[in-house]
Amino acid sequence: MEVIVTKNREEMSKRAAALIAEEIKRKPNALLALSTGSSPIGTYQELIRLHREEGLDFSKVRALNMDEYVGLNRTHPQGYYYFMEHSLYQEVNIDKANTFGPQAAEGNPKEEARRFDEKIEREGGIDLILLGIGRDGHIAFNMPAERLYFATHVQELSETAIQDNARFFDNVDQVPTKAMTIGIEHIFKSRKVILIAGGKNKSGIMERFINSGALDTGIPATVLRLHPDIKVILDEDAASDLQGKKG
Ligand code: GLP
C-alpha cells in the first residue's frame, strides 16, 4: 500500500485527479467507480479543469456510482446520482448513457442489486475506484459489522454515518436510514484503488486503518490492505495521527 501525504486538500485532490487522468489516457473507455461525499469534490473540479484546459477526453469513459440512498431516485438533489451528475458528468464530455449506479428507489432491492453487479461484470469490471472513507472506516456504504457482504446489498446506516451525512440535508430526520451499496467483491476486484482522506476528522480512522495489523470487519477499509495496487492519498491533517509518514 502506497501512502502519499500531501500538503493540503487541494494537493490531495490534484494528486488523485492526475492518477484518474492518467488512467483515462491509458484506457479511454476505462470503467471508473466514483465516490460521493465531500472528499472527492476537489478531485472532480480538477478533472473538469483538465477537461476544459487540457482536453482530457471523457467521451468513451464509463462511470458508475457505488451507492445510493434507498428511497431517493436519480433526480433527488441529495441522491448520489444527482451529486455525480452535478459535480462532474454535466461539466465534461461524458456520455450519460455510459454512467450508471444502483437504482435503490426502484423495484425489488435484491433484483436491483443483482442487476447492478451483473452490469459491472458485463462491463468487464472496474478499472479504477476512487474511494473516500467514513470516520468509522466504512467504504462506499459497507459499514462496520461482523460480516462484510461480497455482493451489492441494502445496508442499514450507522448512527455516525447518518449524523455525518446530515449536513447535506435540511435536518437529520431527512437522512435515509438505508442505502444500497456495492459490496466488497467489486471494490476489491477493481484493478486500481485510490483512497482519499482530508481533514482532521479523518486522522483517527486513518491511523487505525494504516496501522491495523489485521483484517478487521469493524473497519471495512482494512480489506484494502491486501489490494495489490492501492494508493492512499491524505492531506497533512488526515495524516496527523500517523508517525513518520509526513513529508
Ligand atoms: C458516504 C459515502 C462514502 C464516502 C463517505 C465519506 O458515507 N457513501 O462513499 O466515502 O460518505 O464522506 P466524506 O467524504 O464527506 O467525509
Coordinates of C-alpha atoms and ligand atoms in Angstrom, one line a residue:
M1 CA 0.0 0.0 0.0
E2 CA 1.4 3.3 -1.0
V3 CA 0.7 6.2 1.4
I4 CA 1.1 9.7 -0.1
V5 CA 0.8 12.6 2.3
T6 CA 0.2 15.9 0.6
K7 CA 0.3 19.4 2.0
N8 CA -3.4 20.2 1.9
R9 CA -6.8 19.2 0.5
E10 CA -6.0 20.9 -2.8
E11 CA -2.8 18.9 -3.4
M12 CA -4.6 15.7 -2.3
S13 CA -7.4 16.4 -4.9
K14 CA -4.9 17.2 -7.7
R15 CA -2.9 14.1 -7.0
A16 CA -6.0 11.9 -7.2
A17 CA -7.2 13.7 -10.4
A18 CA -3.8 13.2 -12.0
L19 CA -4.0 9.5 -11.4
I20 CA -7.5 9.3 -12.8
A21 CA -6.5 11.4 -15.9
E22 CA -3.5 9.0 -16.4
E23 CA -5.9 6.0 -16.4
I24 CA -8.2 7.7 -18.9
K25 CA -5.3 8.4 -21.2
R26 CA -4.1 4.8 -20.9
K27 CA -7.6 3.4 -21.4
P28 CA -10.0 5.9 -22.9
N29 CA -13.0 3.7 -22.1
A30 CA -11.9 2.9 -18.6
L31 CA -14.7 2.0 -16.1
L32 CA -14.4 4.3 -13.2
A33 CA -16.2 3.8 -9.9
L34 CA -16.6 7.3 -8.3
S35 CA -17.3 8.2 -4.8
T36 CA -19.6 10.8 -3.4
G37 CA -19.3 12.9 -0.2
S38 CA -17.2 16.0 0.3
S39 CA -13.8 14.3 -0.1
P40 CA -13.8 13.9 -3.9
I41 CA -15.2 17.3 -4.8
G42 CA -11.8 18.9 -5.4
T43 CA -10.8 15.9 -7.5
Y44 CA -13.8 16.4 -9.7
Q45 CA -13.1 20.1 -10.0
E46 CA -9.6 19.3 -11.1
L47 CA -10.8 16.7 -13.6
I48 CA -13.2 19.4 -15.0
R49 CA -10.2 21.8 -15.3
L50 CA -8.2 19.1 -17.1
H51 CA -11.0 18.5 -19.5
R52 CA -11.5 22.2 -20.3
E53 CA -7.9 23.4 -20.3
E54 CA -6.0 20.3 -21.4
G55 CA -8.6 18.4 -23.4
L56 CA -8.9 15.4 -21.1
D57 CA -11.4 13.3 -23.1
F58 CA -14.3 11.6 -21.3
S59 CA -16.2 10.7 -24.5
K60 CA -15.6 7.0 -24.1
V61 CA -15.2 6.8 -20.3
R62 CA -17.7 4.7 -18.4
A63 CA -18.5 5.6 -14.8
L64 CA -20.5 4.2 -12.0
N65 CA -21.8 5.3 -8.7
M66 CA -21.2 2.8 -6.0
D67 CA -24.0 3.5 -3.7
E68 CA -27.4 5.2 -3.4
Y69 CA -29.8 6.0 -0.6
V70 CA -32.8 3.8 -0.5
G71 CA -35.9 5.9 -1.4
L72 CA -34.1 8.6 -3.4
N73 CA -34.4 8.4 -7.1
R74 CA -31.9 9.6 -9.7
T75 CA -33.3 13.1 -9.7
H76 CA -33.3 13.7 -6.0
P77 CA -30.9 16.6 -5.1
Q78 CA -29.5 14.7 -2.1
G79 CA -29.2 11.5 -4.1
Y80 CA -25.8 10.3 -5.2
Y81 CA -26.6 10.0 -8.9
Y82 CA -27.6 13.7 -8.9
F83 CA -24.4 14.5 -7.0
M84 CA -22.3 12.9 -9.7
E85 CA -24.3 14.5 -12.4
H86 CA -23.8 17.9 -11.0
S87 CA -20.3 17.5 -9.6
L88 CA -18.8 16.0 -12.8
Y89 CA -20.9 14.5 -15.5
Q90 CA -22.6 17.6 -16.8
E91 CA -19.3 19.5 -16.8
V92 CA -17.3 17.1 -19.0
N93 CA -18.0 15.3 -22.3
I94 CA -19.0 12.0 -20.8
D95 CA -21.9 10.2 -22.5
K96 CA -24.6 9.9 -19.9
A97 CA -25.5 6.6 -21.4
N98 CA -22.2 5.3 -20.1
T99 CA -23.0 6.2 -16.5
F100 CA -24.9 4.1 -14.1
G101 CA -25.4 3.3 -10.4
P102 CA -27.7 1.2 -8.2
Q103 CA -31.2 2.5 -8.5
A104 CA -32.3 1.9 -5.0
A105 CA -35.6 3.6 -5.3
E106 CA -36.9 1.1 -7.9
G107 CA -38.3 -2.4 -7.9
N108 CA -37.2 -5.2 -5.8
P109 CA -34.0 -4.3 -4.0
K110 CA -32.5 -7.8 -4.3
E111 CA -33.1 -7.9 -8.0
E112 CA -31.8 -4.4 -8.5
A113 CA -28.6 -5.3 -6.5
R114 CA -28.1 -8.3 -8.7
R115 CA -28.7 -6.3 -11.9
F116 CA -26.1 -3.8 -10.7
D117 CA -23.5 -6.5 -10.0
E118 CA -24.2 -8.2 -13.3
K119 CA -23.8 -4.9 -15.2
I120 CA -20.4 -4.4 -13.6
E121 CA -19.4 -7.9 -14.7
R122 CA -20.7 -7.3 -18.2
E123 CA -18.7 -4.1 -18.4
G124 CA -15.6 -6.1 -17.6
G125 CA -15.1 -5.0 -14.0
I126 CA -13.9 -1.7 -12.6
D127 CA -10.6 -0.3 -13.8
L128 CA -10.1 2.4 -11.2
I129 CA -12.1 3.0 -8.0
L130 CA -11.9 6.4 -6.2
L131 CA -12.9 5.9 -2.5
G132 CA -13.5 8.1 0.4
I133 CA -13.7 6.7 3.9
G134 CA -16.2 7.3 6.7
R135 CA -14.9 8.2 10.2
D136 CA -15.9 4.7 11.2
G137 CA -13.9 3.1 8.4
H138 CA -16.8 2.4 6.0
I139 CA -16.1 2.3 2.3
A140 CA -19.0 3.1 -0.1
F141 CA -21.7 2.1 2.4
N142 CA -20.1 -1.1 3.7
M143 CA -20.5 -0.3 7.3
P144 CA -18.5 -1.8 10.3
A145 CA -20.2 -5.2 11.1
E146 CA -19.5 -8.8 11.9
R147 CA -19.9 -9.6 8.2
L148 CA -19.0 -7.7 5.2
Y149 CA -21.0 -8.7 2.1
F150 CA -19.4 -9.6 -1.2
A151 CA -22.3 -8.6 -3.3
T152 CA -24.3 -5.4 -3.7
H153 CA -26.8 -5.2 -1.0
V154 CA -29.0 -2.9 1.1
Q155 CA -27.3 -1.7 4.2
E156 CA -28.7 0.0 7.4
L157 CA -26.6 3.1 8.0
S158 CA -24.8 3.6 11.3
E159 CA -25.7 6.5 13.6
T160 CA -22.3 8.0 12.8
A161 CA -22.9 7.8 9.1
I162 CA -26.4 9.3 9.4
Q163 CA -25.0 12.2 11.6
D164 CA -22.1 12.8 9.2
N165 CA -24.3 12.9 6.2
A166 CA -26.9 15.1 7.8
R167 CA -25.0 18.2 6.7
F168 CA -26.2 17.6 3.1
F169 CA -29.9 17.6 4.2
D170 CA -32.1 20.2 6.0
N171 CA -32.1 18.1 9.1
V172 CA -31.0 14.7 10.4
D173 CA -34.5 13.3 10.2
Q174 CA -34.4 13.6 6.4
V175 CA -31.3 11.4 6.0
P176 CA -32.4 8.0 4.7
T177 CA -31.5 5.2 7.2
K178 CA -30.7 2.7 4.4
A179 CA -28.6 2.7 1.3
M180 CA -27.8 0.2 -1.5
T181 CA -24.1 -0.2 -1.8
I182 CA -21.6 -2.0 -4.0
G183 CA -20.3 -5.0 -2.0
I184 CA -16.7 -5.8 -1.1
E185 CA -16.1 -8.0 -4.1
H186 CA -16.3 -5.5 -6.8
I187 CA -14.4 -2.9 -4.7
F188 CA -11.6 -5.4 -4.1
K189 CA -11.6 -6.6 -7.7
S190 CA -11.1 -3.0 -9.0
R191 CA -7.8 -3.1 -10.8
K192 CA -6.6 0.2 -9.2
V193 CA -7.7 1.7 -5.9
I194 CA -7.3 5.3 -4.8
L195 CA -8.5 6.2 -1.3
I196 CA -8.5 9.8 -0.4
A197 CA -9.0 11.4 3.1
G198 CA -8.6 15.0 4.1
G199 CA -9.2 16.9 7.3
K200 CA -8.5 16.5 11.0
N201 CA -11.8 14.5 11.5
K202 CA -10.3 11.7 9.4
S203 CA -7.0 11.5 11.3
G204 CA -8.2 8.9 13.8
I205 CA -9.6 6.5 11.3
M206 CA -6.5 6.9 9.0
E207 CA -4.3 5.9 11.9
R208 CA -6.4 2.9 12.7
F209 CA -6.6 1.9 9.0
I210 CA -2.9 2.3 8.2
N211 CA -1.6 0.8 11.4
S212 CA -4.1 -2.1 11.6
G213 CA -2.2 -5.3 11.6
A214 CA -5.3 -7.4 10.8
L215 CA -8.3 -7.7 8.6
D216 CA -10.9 -6.1 10.8
T217 CA -14.6 -6.1 9.7
G218 CA -15.1 -3.4 12.3
I219 CA -13.0 -1.2 9.9
P220 CA -14.3 -2.3 6.5
A221 CA -11.5 -0.4 4.7
T222 CA -8.9 -2.9 6.1
V223 CA -9.8 -5.3 3.3
L224 CA -8.0 -2.9 1.0
R225 CA -4.7 -3.5 2.9
L226 CA -4.5 -6.7 0.8
H227 CA -5.0 -5.0 -2.5
P228 CA -2.0 -5.2 -4.9
D229 CA -2.5 -1.7 -6.4
I230 CA -3.7 0.8 -3.8
K231 CA -2.7 4.4 -3.3
V232 CA -3.9 6.2 -0.1
I233 CA -3.7 10.0 -0.6
L234 CA -4.0 12.1 2.6
D235 CA -3.6 15.7 3.4
E236 CA -1.5 16.7 6.4
D237 CA -4.5 17.0 8.7
A238 CA -5.7 13.5 7.9
A239 CA -2.2 12.2 8.4
S240 CA -1.6 14.0 11.7
D241 CA -2.0 10.9 13.9
L242 CA 0.5 8.8 11.8
Q243 CA 4.1 8.6 12.8
G244 CA 6.9 9.0 10.4
K245 CA 4.6 9.5 7.4
K246 CA 4.8 13.2 7.0
G247 CA 6.6 15.0 4.1
Ligands
GLP1 C1 -20.6 8.5 2.5 C2 -20.4 7.8 1.2 C3 -18.9 7.3 1.1 C4 -18.0 8.4 1.5 C5 -18.2 8.8 2.9 C6 -17.3 9.9 3.4 O1 -20.9 7.6 3.5 N1 -21.2 6.7 1.0 O2 -18.7 6.8 -0.2 O3 -16.6 7.9 1.4 O4 -19.6 9.3 2.9 O5 -17.8 11.2 3.1 P1 -17.0 12.5 3.2 O6 -16.0 12.5 2.1 O7 -18.0 13.6 3.0 O8 -16.3 12.5 4.5

